[in-house]
PDB file of C-alpha atoms and ligand atoms in Angstrom:
ATOM      1  CA  MET A   7     124.127 125.938  90.291  1.00  0.00           C
ATOM      2  CA  ASN A   8     124.359 124.826  93.943  1.00  0.00           C
ATOM      3  CA  PRO A   9     126.268 121.656  94.332  1.00  0.00           C
ATOM      4  CA  THR A  10     124.413 120.576  97.522  1.00  0.00           C
ATOM      5  CA  ARG A  11     120.996 121.307  95.742  1.00  0.00           C
ATOM      6  CA  GLN A  12     118.740 118.178  95.377  1.00  0.00           C
ATOM      7  CA  LYS A  13     115.058 118.886  93.945  1.00  0.00           C
ATOM      8  CA  TYR A  14     112.598 116.154  92.759  1.00  0.00           C
ATOM      9  CA  THR A  15     112.162 117.289  89.086  1.00  0.00           C
ATOM     10  CA  PRO A  16     108.882 116.008  87.958  1.00  0.00           C
ATOM     11  CA  GLY A  17     106.863 117.114  91.223  1.00  0.00           C
ATOM     12  CA  HIS A  18     103.869 115.807  92.763  1.00  0.00           C
ATOM     13  CA  THR A  19     101.454 117.206  90.328  1.00  0.00           C
ATOM     14  CA  ALA A  20      98.083 115.204  89.304  1.00  0.00           C
ATOM     15  CA  SER A  21      99.336 114.578  85.885  1.00  0.00           C
ATOM     16  CA  ALA A  22     102.864 113.362  87.081  1.00  0.00           C
ATOM     17  CA  THR A  23     101.346 111.021  89.536  1.00  0.00           C
ATOM     18  CA  ALA A  24      98.796 109.678  87.131  1.00  0.00           C
ATOM     19  CA  PHE A  25     101.627 109.001  84.928  1.00  0.00           C
ATOM     20  CA  GLN A  26     103.453 106.990  87.336  1.00  0.00           C
ATOM     21  CA  ALA A  27     100.085 105.324  88.684  1.00  0.00           C
ATOM     22  CA  ALA A  28     100.127 103.483  84.964  1.00  0.00           C
ATOM     23  CA  ARG A  29     102.767 101.420  86.454  1.00  0.00           C
ATOM     24  CA  GLU A  30     102.307  97.877  87.587  1.00  0.00           C
ATOM     25  CA  LEU A  31     104.455  95.029  88.703  1.00  0.00           C
ATOM     26  CA  GLU A  32     104.056  92.933  85.639  1.00  0.00           C
ATOM     27  CA  THR A  33     104.865  95.687  83.158  1.00  0.00           C
ATOM     28  CA  HIS A  34     107.565  97.743  85.145  1.00  0.00           C
ATOM     29  CA  GLY A  35     108.840  95.352  87.835  1.00  0.00           C
ATOM     30  CA  PHE A  36     108.951  91.968  86.017  1.00  0.00           C
ATOM     31  CA  PHE A  37     112.731  91.683  86.350  1.00  0.00           C
ATOM     32  CA  LEU A  38     111.839  91.657  90.355  1.00  0.00           C
ATOM     33  CA  THR A  39     109.245  89.000  90.145  1.00  0.00           C
ATOM     34  CA  PRO A  40     111.498  85.826  89.861  1.00  0.00           C
ATOM     35  CA  LEU A  41     113.145  87.080  93.199  1.00  0.00           C
ATOM     36  CA  LEU A  42     109.957  87.443  95.007  1.00  0.00           C
ATOM     37  CA  GLN A  43     108.346  84.642  97.345  1.00  0.00           C
ATOM     38  CA  PRO A  44     105.564  84.331  99.294  1.00  0.00           C
ATOM     39  CA  GLY A  45     106.332  85.239 102.922  1.00  0.00           C
ATOM     40  CA  PHE A  46     109.041  87.761 102.048  1.00  0.00           C
ATOM     41  CA  ASP A  47     108.885  91.263 103.597  1.00  0.00           C
ATOM     42  CA  VAL A  48     109.790  93.613 100.887  1.00  0.00           C
ATOM     43  CA  LEU A  49     110.704  97.629 100.800  1.00  0.00           C
ATOM     44  CA  ASP A  50     109.252  99.638  97.843  1.00  0.00           C
ATOM     45  CA  ALA A  51     111.877 102.856  98.083  1.00  0.00           C
ATOM     46  CA  GLY A  52     110.173 105.822  96.437  1.00  0.00           C
ATOM     47  CA  CYS A  53     107.056 104.149  95.896  1.00  0.00           C
ATOM     48  CA  GLY A  54     105.321 107.112  94.504  1.00  0.00           C
ATOM     49  CA  PRO A  55     101.392 106.384  94.035  1.00  0.00           C
ATOM     50  CA  GLY A  56     102.243 102.838  94.865  1.00  0.00           C
ATOM     51  CA  THR A  57     100.860 100.619  91.978  1.00  0.00           C
ATOM     52  CA  ILE A  58     103.920  98.576  91.602  1.00  0.00           C
ATOM     53  CA  SER A  59     103.799  98.300  95.616  1.00  0.00           C
ATOM     54  CA  THR A  60     100.429  96.543  95.539  1.00  0.00           C
ATOM     55  CA  GLY A  61     101.354  94.090  92.735  1.00  0.00           C
ATOM     56  CA  ILE A  62     104.405  93.102  95.093  1.00  0.00           C
ATOM     57  CA  ALA A  63     102.255  92.750  98.123  1.00  0.00           C
ATOM     58  CA  GLN A  64      99.817  90.425  96.125  1.00  0.00           C
ATOM     59  CA  THR A  65     102.965  88.498  95.331  1.00  0.00           C
ATOM     60  CA  VAL A  66     104.545  87.992  98.607  1.00  0.00           C
ATOM     61  CA  PHE A  67     101.607  87.350 100.692  1.00  0.00           C
ATOM     62  CA  PRO A  68     101.377  86.470 103.477  1.00  0.00           C
ATOM     63  CA  GLY A  69     104.597  88.669 103.464  1.00  0.00           C
ATOM     64  CA  HIS A  70     104.644  92.316 103.866  1.00  0.00           C
ATOM     65  CA  VAL A  71     105.665  95.343 101.893  1.00  0.00           C
ATOM     66  CA  THR A  72     106.546  98.827 103.174  1.00  0.00           C
ATOM     67  CA  ALA A  73     105.960 101.719 100.722  1.00  0.00           C
ATOM     68  CA  PHE A  74     108.426 104.268 101.407  1.00  0.00           C
ATOM     69  CA  ASP A  75     108.357 107.670 100.021  1.00  0.00           C
ATOM     70  CA  LEU A  76     109.763 111.383 100.842  1.00  0.00           C
ATOM     71  CA  SER A  77     106.174 112.750  99.829  1.00  0.00           C
ATOM     72  CA  GLN A  78     103.080 112.073 102.399  1.00  0.00           C
ATOM     73  CA  LYS A  79     100.946 113.139  99.239  1.00  0.00           C
ATOM     74  CA  GLN A  80     102.263 110.105  97.348  1.00  0.00           C
ATOM     75  CA  LEU A  81     101.794 108.038 100.159  1.00  0.00           C
ATOM     76  CA  ASP A  82      98.314 108.922 100.786  1.00  0.00           C
ATOM     77  CA  GLN A  83      97.631 108.442  97.141  1.00  0.00           C
ATOM     78  CA  ALA A  84      99.382 104.998  97.376  1.00  0.00           C
ATOM     79  CA  ARG A  85      97.148 104.090 100.585  1.00  0.00           C
ATOM     80  CA  ARG A  86      93.820 104.902  98.547  1.00  0.00           C
ATOM     81  CA  ASN A  87      95.087 102.750  95.639  1.00  0.00           C
ATOM     82  CA  ALA A  88      95.840  99.754  98.037  1.00  0.00           C
ATOM     83  CA  GLN A  89      92.432 100.112  99.569  1.00  0.00           C
ATOM     84  CA  GLY A  90      90.829 100.101  96.294  1.00  0.00           C
ATOM     85  CA  ARG A  91      92.429  96.842  95.535  1.00  0.00           C
ATOM     86  CA  GLU A  92      91.766  95.412  99.367  1.00  0.00           C
ATOM     87  CA  ILE A  93      95.323  94.989 100.007  1.00  0.00           C
ATOM     88  CA  VAL A  94      95.906  94.345 103.562  1.00  0.00           C
ATOM     89  CA  ASN A  95      99.704  93.374 103.710  1.00  0.00           C
ATOM     90  CA  LEU A  96     101.103  96.755 102.821  1.00  0.00           C
ATOM     91  CA  ASP A  97     101.863  99.554 104.954  1.00  0.00           C
ATOM     92  CA  PHE A  98     103.121 103.416 104.053  1.00  0.00           C
ATOM     93  CA  VAL A  99     106.114 105.105 105.732  1.00  0.00           C
ATOM     94  CA  ALA A 100     107.416 108.760 104.993  1.00  0.00           C
ATOM     95  CA  GLY A 101     111.077 109.560 105.096  1.00  0.00           C
ATOM     96  CA  ASN A 102     114.275 109.914 103.185  1.00  0.00           C
ATOM     97  CA  VAL A 103     116.031 107.077 101.605  1.00  0.00           C
ATOM     98  CA  ASP A 104     119.478 108.416 102.786  1.00  0.00           C
ATOM     99  CA  GLN A 105     118.401 107.547 106.530  1.00  0.00           C
ATOM    100  CA  LEU A 106     115.932 104.693 106.446  1.00  0.00           C
ATOM    101  CA  PRO A 107     114.095 104.107 109.493  1.00  0.00           C
ATOM    102  CA  PHE A 108     114.310 100.479 109.690  1.00  0.00           C
ATOM    103  CA  ALA A 109     116.466  98.018 111.539  1.00  0.00           C
ATOM    104  CA  ASP A 110     119.376  96.248 109.922  1.00  0.00           C
ATOM    105  CA  GLU A 111     118.469  93.285 107.914  1.00  0.00           C
ATOM    106  CA  ALA A 112     114.742  94.023 107.957  1.00  0.00           C
ATOM    107  CA  PHE A 113     113.836  93.003 104.403  1.00  0.00           C
ATOM    108  CA  HIS A 114     114.049  90.007 102.351  1.00  0.00           C
ATOM    109  CA  VAL A 115     114.122  92.292  99.120  1.00  0.00           C
ATOM    110  CA  VAL A 116     114.387  95.917  98.345  1.00  0.00           C
ATOM    111  CA  PHE A 117     113.208  97.620  95.426  1.00  0.00           C
ATOM    112  CA  ALA A 118     113.744 100.960  93.770  1.00  0.00           C
ATOM    113  CA  HIS A 119     112.142 101.904  90.665  1.00  0.00           C
ATOM    114  CA  ALA A 120     112.381 105.223  89.083  1.00  0.00           C
ATOM    115  CA  LEU A 121     114.272 106.506  91.995  1.00  0.00           C
ATOM    116  CA  LEU A 122     117.785 106.852  91.816  1.00  0.00           C
ATOM    117  CA  GLU A 123     117.712 109.354  88.940  1.00  0.00           C
ATOM    118  CA  HIS A 124     116.421 112.014  91.251  1.00  0.00           C
ATOM    119  CA  LEU A 125     119.433 111.711  93.853  1.00  0.00           C
ATOM    120  CA  ARG A 126     122.442 113.780  93.726  1.00  0.00           C
ATOM    121  CA  ASP A 127     124.401 110.936  95.232  1.00  0.00           C
ATOM    122  CA  PRO A 128     122.792 107.507  95.132  1.00  0.00           C
ATOM    123  CA  MET A 129     125.328 105.782  97.234  1.00  0.00           C
ATOM    124  CA  PRO A 130     123.843 106.950 100.773  1.00  0.00           C
ATOM    125  CA  ALA A 131     120.453 105.439  99.706  1.00  0.00           C
ATOM    126  CA  LEU A 132     122.154 102.266  98.114  1.00  0.00           C
ATOM    127  CA  ASN A 133     124.439 101.737 101.356  1.00  0.00           C
ATOM    128  CA  GLU A 134     121.109 101.914 103.425  1.00  0.00           C
ATOM    129  CA  PHE A 135     119.538  99.611 101.092  1.00  0.00           C
ATOM    130  CA  HIS A 136     122.322  97.162 101.862  1.00  0.00           C
ATOM    131  CA  ARG A 137     122.157  97.659 105.529  1.00  0.00           C
ATOM    132  CA  VAL A 138     118.428  96.890 105.511  1.00  0.00           C
ATOM    133  CA  THR A 139     118.718  93.889 103.377  1.00  0.00           C
ATOM    134  CA  LYS A 140     119.076  90.421 104.992  1.00  0.00           C
ATOM    135  CA  PRO A 141     122.223  88.493 104.214  1.00  0.00           C
ATOM    136  CA  GLY A 142     120.922  86.372 100.999  1.00  0.00           C
ATOM    137  CA  GLY A 143     118.177  88.791 100.093  1.00  0.00           C
ATOM    138  CA  PHE A 144     117.852  90.798  97.035  1.00  0.00           C
ATOM    139  CA  ILE A 145     117.924  94.302  95.324  1.00  0.00           C
ATOM    140  CA  GLY A 146     115.887  95.467  92.231  1.00  0.00           C
ATOM    141  CA  VAL A 147     116.516  98.767  90.715  1.00  0.00           C
ATOM    142  CA  CYS A 148     115.443 100.459  87.545  1.00  0.00           C
ATOM    143  CA  SER A 149     116.217 103.899  86.160  1.00  0.00           C
ATOM    144  CA  PRO A 150     115.928 105.438  82.641  1.00  0.00           C
ATOM    145  CA  ASP A 151     118.688 105.877  80.166  1.00  0.00           C
ATOM    146  CA  TRP A 152     117.782 109.274  78.526  1.00  0.00           C
ATOM    147  CA  ASP A 153     120.898 108.954  76.148  1.00  0.00           C
ATOM    148  CA  ALA A 154     118.771 105.880  74.390  1.00  0.00           C
ATOM    149  CA  ILE A 155     115.499 107.720  74.006  1.00  0.00           C
ATOM    150  CA  ASP A 156     113.888 106.699  70.843  1.00  0.00           C
ATOM    151  CA  LEU A 157     111.690 109.329  68.761  1.00  0.00           C
ATOM    152  CA  THR A 158     109.989 108.514  65.824  1.00  0.00           C
ATOM    153  CA  SER A 159     111.096 112.047  64.238  1.00  0.00           C
ATOM    154  CA  HIS A 160     113.590 114.534  65.376  1.00  0.00           C
ATOM    155  CA  PRO A 161     112.339 118.262  64.667  1.00  0.00           C
ATOM    156  CA  VAL A 162     115.244 120.264  65.994  1.00  0.00           C
ATOM    157  CA  ARG A 163     112.808 122.095  68.761  1.00  0.00           C
ATOM    158  CA  VAL A 164     111.875 118.725  70.017  1.00  0.00           C
ATOM    159  CA  ASP A 165     115.374 117.487  70.573  1.00  0.00           C
ATOM    160  CA  ARG A 166     116.128 120.766  72.191  1.00  0.00           C
ATOM    161  CA  ALA A 167     113.244 120.527  74.608  1.00  0.00           C
ATOM    162  CA  ILE A 168     114.146 117.189  75.651  1.00  0.00           C
ATOM    163  CA  GLN A 169     117.566 118.267  76.288  1.00  0.00           C
ATOM    164  CA  ALA A 170     116.381 121.130  78.118  1.00  0.00           C
ATOM    165  CA  TYR A 171     114.394 118.658  80.523  1.00  0.00           C
ATOM    166  CA  ARG A 172     117.474 116.798  80.867  1.00  0.00           C
ATOM    167  CA  THR A 173     119.447 119.786  81.985  1.00  0.00           C
ATOM    168  CA  LEU A 174     116.722 120.827  84.432  1.00  0.00           C
ATOM    169  CA  GLN A 175     116.903 117.245  86.026  1.00  0.00           C
ATOM    170  CA  ASP A 176     120.668 117.115  86.151  1.00  0.00           C
ATOM    171  CA  CYS A 177     120.816 120.655  87.430  1.00  0.00           C
ATOM    172  CA  ASN A 178     118.413 119.695  90.205  1.00  0.00           C
ATOM    173  CA  GLY A 179     120.675 117.247  91.281  1.00  0.00           C
ATOM    174  CA  GLY A 180     119.446 114.051  89.171  1.00  0.00           C
ATOM    175  CA  ASN A 181     121.287 111.948  86.655  1.00  0.00           C
ATOM    176  CA  THR A 182     119.526 111.460  83.336  1.00  0.00           C
ATOM    177  CA  ARG A 183     122.122 108.687  82.754  1.00  0.00           C
ATOM    178  CA  ALA A 184     121.509 106.750  86.110  1.00  0.00           C
ATOM    179  CA  GLY A 185     120.400 103.614  84.376  1.00  0.00           C
ATOM    180  CA  LYS A 186     124.051 103.026  82.889  1.00  0.00           C
ATOM    181  CA  HIS A 187     125.478 102.982  86.461  1.00  0.00           C
ATOM    182  CA  LEU A 188     123.054 100.717  88.189  1.00  0.00           C
ATOM    183  CA  ALA A 189     125.172  97.430  88.311  1.00  0.00           C
ATOM    184  CA  ASP A 190     128.275  99.466  89.330  1.00  0.00           C
ATOM    185  CA  TRP A 191     126.634 101.013  92.099  1.00  0.00           C
ATOM    186  CA  LEU A 192     125.079  97.862  93.490  1.00  0.00           C
ATOM    187  CA  ASP A 193     128.629  96.541  93.526  1.00  0.00           C
ATOM    188  CA  GLN A 194     130.069  99.714  95.189  1.00  0.00           C
ATOM    189  CA  ALA A 195     127.204  99.334  97.807  1.00  0.00           C
ATOM    190  CA  GLY A 196     128.404  95.929  98.639  1.00  0.00           C
ATOM    191  CA  PHE A 197     125.608  93.817  96.774  1.00  0.00           C
ATOM    192  CA  THR A 198     126.968  91.158  94.165  1.00  0.00           C
ATOM    193  CA  PRO A 199     125.442  92.002  90.698  1.00  0.00           C
ATOM    194  CA  LEU A 200     123.060  89.372  89.491  1.00  0.00           C
ATOM    195  CA  MET A 201     122.033  90.628  86.065  1.00  0.00           C
ATOM    196  CA  HIS A 202     121.545  93.917  84.341  1.00  0.00           C
ATOM    197  CA  ASP A 203     119.578  94.639  80.952  1.00  0.00           C
ATOM    198  CA  LEU A 204     117.351  97.180  79.520  1.00  0.00           C
ATOM    199  CA  TRP A 205     113.873  97.414  77.989  1.00  0.00           C
ATOM    200  CA  TYR A 206     112.080 100.186  75.880  1.00  0.00           C
ATOM    201  CA  GLU A 207     108.526 101.416  77.037  1.00  0.00           C
ATOM    202  CA  GLU A 208     106.538 102.640  74.109  1.00  0.00           C
ATOM    203  CA  TYR A 209     103.834 105.257  75.027  1.00  0.00           C
ATOM    204  CA  GLU A 210     100.614 104.512  73.058  1.00  0.00           C
ATOM    205  CA  ASP A 211      99.785 108.117  73.530  1.00  0.00           C
ATOM    206  CA  PRO A 212     103.258 110.157  73.349  1.00  0.00           C
ATOM    207  CA  ALA A 213     101.257 113.042  74.969  1.00  0.00           C
ATOM    208  CA  THR A 214     101.584 111.335  78.428  1.00  0.00           C
ATOM    209  CA  LEU A 215     105.349 111.195  78.375  1.00  0.00           C
ATOM    210  CA  ALA A 216     105.512 114.803  76.718  1.00  0.00           C
ATOM    211  CA  GLU A 217     103.268 116.152  79.734  1.00  0.00           C
ATOM    212  CA  TYR A 218     105.538 114.615  82.040  1.00  0.00           C
ATOM    213  CA  LEU A 219     108.464 116.412  80.851  1.00  0.00           C
ATOM    214  CA  ALA A 220     106.298 119.633  79.768  1.00  0.00           C
ATOM    215  CA  VAL A 221     105.144 120.467  83.237  1.00  0.00           C
ATOM    216  CA  PRO A 222     108.777 121.032  85.020  1.00  0.00           C
ATOM    217  CA  LEU A 223     109.623 122.932  81.978  1.00  0.00           C
ATOM    218  CA  ASP A 224     106.508 125.279  82.495  1.00  0.00           C
ATOM    219  CA  LEU A 225     107.433 125.531  86.081  1.00  0.00           C
ATOM    220  CA  ALA A 226     111.105 126.538  85.212  1.00  0.00           C
ATOM    221  CA  GLY A 227     109.717 129.000  82.763  1.00  0.00           C
ATOM    222  CA  GLN A 228     110.872 127.071  79.818  1.00  0.00           C
ATOM    223  CA  PHE A 229     107.466 127.591  78.128  1.00  0.00           C
ATOM    224  CA  HIS A 230     108.735 127.342  74.612  1.00  0.00           C
ATOM    225  CA  HIS A 231     110.318 124.176  75.174  1.00  0.00           C
ATOM    226  CA  ALA A 232     107.196 122.644  77.135  1.00  0.00           C
ATOM    227  CA  THR A 233     104.906 123.832  74.093  1.00  0.00           C
ATOM    228  CA  ALA A 234     107.165 122.402  71.733  1.00  0.00           C
ATOM    229  CA  LEU A 235     106.922 119.102  73.315  1.00  0.00           C
ATOM    230  CA  ARG A 236     103.190 119.154  73.461  1.00  0.00           C
ATOM    231  CA  ASN A 237     102.552 120.230  69.742  1.00  0.00           C
ATOM    232  CA  TRP A 238     104.789 117.568  68.451  1.00  0.00           C
ATOM    233  CA  ALA A 239     103.273 114.858  70.747  1.00  0.00           C
ATOM    234  CA  ALA A 240      99.855 115.761  69.229  1.00  0.00           C
ATOM    235  CA  SER A 241     100.999 115.271  65.742  1.00  0.00           C
ATOM    236  CA  PRO A 242     100.520 112.042  63.911  1.00  0.00           C
ATOM    237  CA  GLU A 243     104.284 111.433  63.186  1.00  0.00           C
ATOM    238  CA  ALA A 244     105.051 111.603  67.134  1.00  0.00           C
ATOM    239  CA  GLY A 245     106.145 108.349  68.664  1.00  0.00           C
ATOM    240  CA  ILE A 246     108.407 107.983  71.884  1.00  0.00           C
ATOM    241  CA  ARG A 247     109.993 104.888  73.430  1.00  0.00           C
ATOM    242  CA  LEU A 248     111.832 105.527  76.635  1.00  0.00           C
ATOM    243  CA  CYS A 249     114.935 103.225  77.670  1.00  0.00           C
ATOM    244  CA  TRP A 250     114.782 101.642  81.126  1.00  0.00           C
ATOM    245  CA  ARG A 251     117.908  99.897  82.469  1.00  0.00           C
ATOM    246  CA  TYR A 252     117.422  97.572  85.351  1.00  0.00           C
ATOM    247  CA  ALA A 253     119.835  95.578  87.575  1.00  0.00           C
ATOM    248  CA  THR A 254     119.432  92.976  90.429  1.00  0.00           C
ATOM    249  CA  GLY A 255     121.639  91.896  93.133  1.00  0.00           C
ATOM    250  CA  ILE A 256     122.161  89.780  96.129  1.00  0.00           C
ATOM    251  CA  ARG A 257     123.471  90.762  99.591  1.00  0.00           C
ATOM    252  CA  ALA A 258     126.020  87.835  99.814  1.00  0.00           C
ATOM    253  CA  ASP A 259     128.033  88.456 102.765  1.00  0.00           C
ATOM    254  CA  GLY A 260     131.540  87.229 102.583  1.00  0.00           C
ATOM    255  CA  ASN A 261     130.763  86.381  98.893  1.00  0.00           C
ATOM    256  CA  THR A 262     129.043  83.422 100.001  1.00  0.00           C
ATOM    257  CA  ARG A 263     125.830  82.962  98.080  1.00  0.00           C
ATOM    258  CA  ARG A 264     123.503  81.633 100.771  1.00  0.00           C
ATOM    259  CA  ASN A 265     119.907  80.663 100.061  1.00  0.00           C
ATOM    260  CA  LEU A 266     117.545  82.813 101.945  1.00  0.00           C
ATOM    261  CA  VAL A 267     115.628  80.967 104.642  1.00  0.00           C
ATOM    262  CA  LEU A 268     112.524  82.291 105.570  1.00  0.00           C
ATOM    263  CA  GLU A 269     112.325  82.809 109.244  1.00  0.00           C
TER     264      GLU A 269
HETATM  265  C1  SAM B  21     109.304 109.069  89.586  1.00  0.00           C
HETATM  266  S1  SAM B  21     108.723 108.558  90.900  1.00  0.00           S
HETATM  267  C2  SAM B  21     108.788 106.718  90.972  1.00  0.00           C
HETATM  268  C3  SAM B  21     107.512 106.390  91.877  1.00  0.00           C
HETATM  269  C4  SAM B  21     107.392 104.753  91.527  1.00  0.00           C
HETATM  270  N1  SAM B  21     108.390 104.073  92.142  1.00  0.00           N
HETATM  271  C5  SAM B  21     106.927 104.391  90.002  1.00  0.00           C
HETATM  272  O1  SAM B  21     108.222 103.849  89.412  1.00  0.00           O
HETATM  273  O2  SAM B  21     106.060 104.611  89.585  1.00  0.00           O
HETATM  274  C6  SAM B  21     110.108 108.788  92.257  1.00  0.00           C
HETATM  275  C7  SAM B  21     109.553 109.089  93.718  1.00  0.00           C
HETATM  276  O3  SAM B  21     110.493 108.817  94.625  1.00  0.00           O
HETATM  277  C8  SAM B  21     110.352 109.855  95.525  1.00  0.00           C
HETATM  278  N2  SAM B  21     111.441 110.354  96.311  1.00  0.00           N
HETATM  279  C9  SAM B  21     112.414 111.053  95.605  1.00  0.00           C
HETATM  280  N3  SAM B  21     113.445 111.244  96.538  1.00  0.00           N
HETATM  281  C10 SAM B  21     113.397 110.812  97.446  1.00  0.00           C
HETATM  282  C11 SAM B  21     114.130 110.390  98.633  1.00  0.00           C
HETATM  283  N4  SAM B  21     115.173 111.157  98.911  1.00  0.00           N
HETATM  284  N5  SAM B  21     113.690 109.537  99.647  1.00  0.00           N
HETATM  285  C12 SAM B  21     112.241 108.948  99.521  1.00  0.00           C
HETATM  286  N6  SAM B  21     111.778 109.185  98.426  1.00  0.00           N
HETATM  287  C13 SAM B  21     112.244 109.900  97.539  1.00  0.00           C
HETATM  288  C14 SAM B  21     109.350 110.978  95.129  1.00  0.00           C
HETATM  289  O4  SAM B  21     108.710 111.512  96.139  1.00  0.00           O
HETATM  290  C15 SAM B  21     108.728 110.025  94.145  1.00  0.00           C
HETATM  291  O5  SAM B  21     107.378 109.585  94.671  1.00  0.00           O
END
């Protein structure tokens, strides 16, 4: 394994993008909503197809949302999604979260959903998130905890296939246990942690999550694991719940918790 290698495991296939595009602020960013106010400027880092970004934009209007991603293809998808919803206070910027092209203290809120688990070292990104957050501003992050995945049945071949996906993501420089570390990471980056908790996402059709895992396994040549997942997900006994962990924090410089004043 190359210790410096980092590869985004799910890839930007049509099925992976459609899987992520089912996410909304209400369903997947509910822990962020109490921190949002009309007039706030928000960074959605690793926005993917941008369906959560549009919900944030509607909530903070007339404030502004910057949807940010490494992939121009994802940003194009996010732009089409926003146009379809007639969202006007959202723009799209391509780049790497390790080096954000934004001024210090540019945002009232920074949000990163399902991003940190794909980074070899999340601290450069989190340090950047701290730099671009206004004093008194907030951060919200969410990542899965694959140790806590909940299956309705455990055929050995399915457990092995899920383990194979995890090994793939971890070898690609990701961290399938990222969810467990969120509050500590916020603290290390200089945020004062506000709260952390978890929720389980239950997939009405287990095949959607199975496909999300199977495609990267296919691409890695691990066809038997991909087939095991697809076959199991198509069976009547299949059910999957993914454990998401989330954390919020405040940039409280000098340990003072200031109320954020809109400029
Ligand atoms: C799993 S998707 C999550 C998308 C969206 N936030 C959601 O939850 O539906 C992760 C996104 O982060 C982006 N990404 C991965 N590494 C990145 C990096 N270093 N800088 C910026 N974006 C990155 C990927 O291109 C992908 O669109």
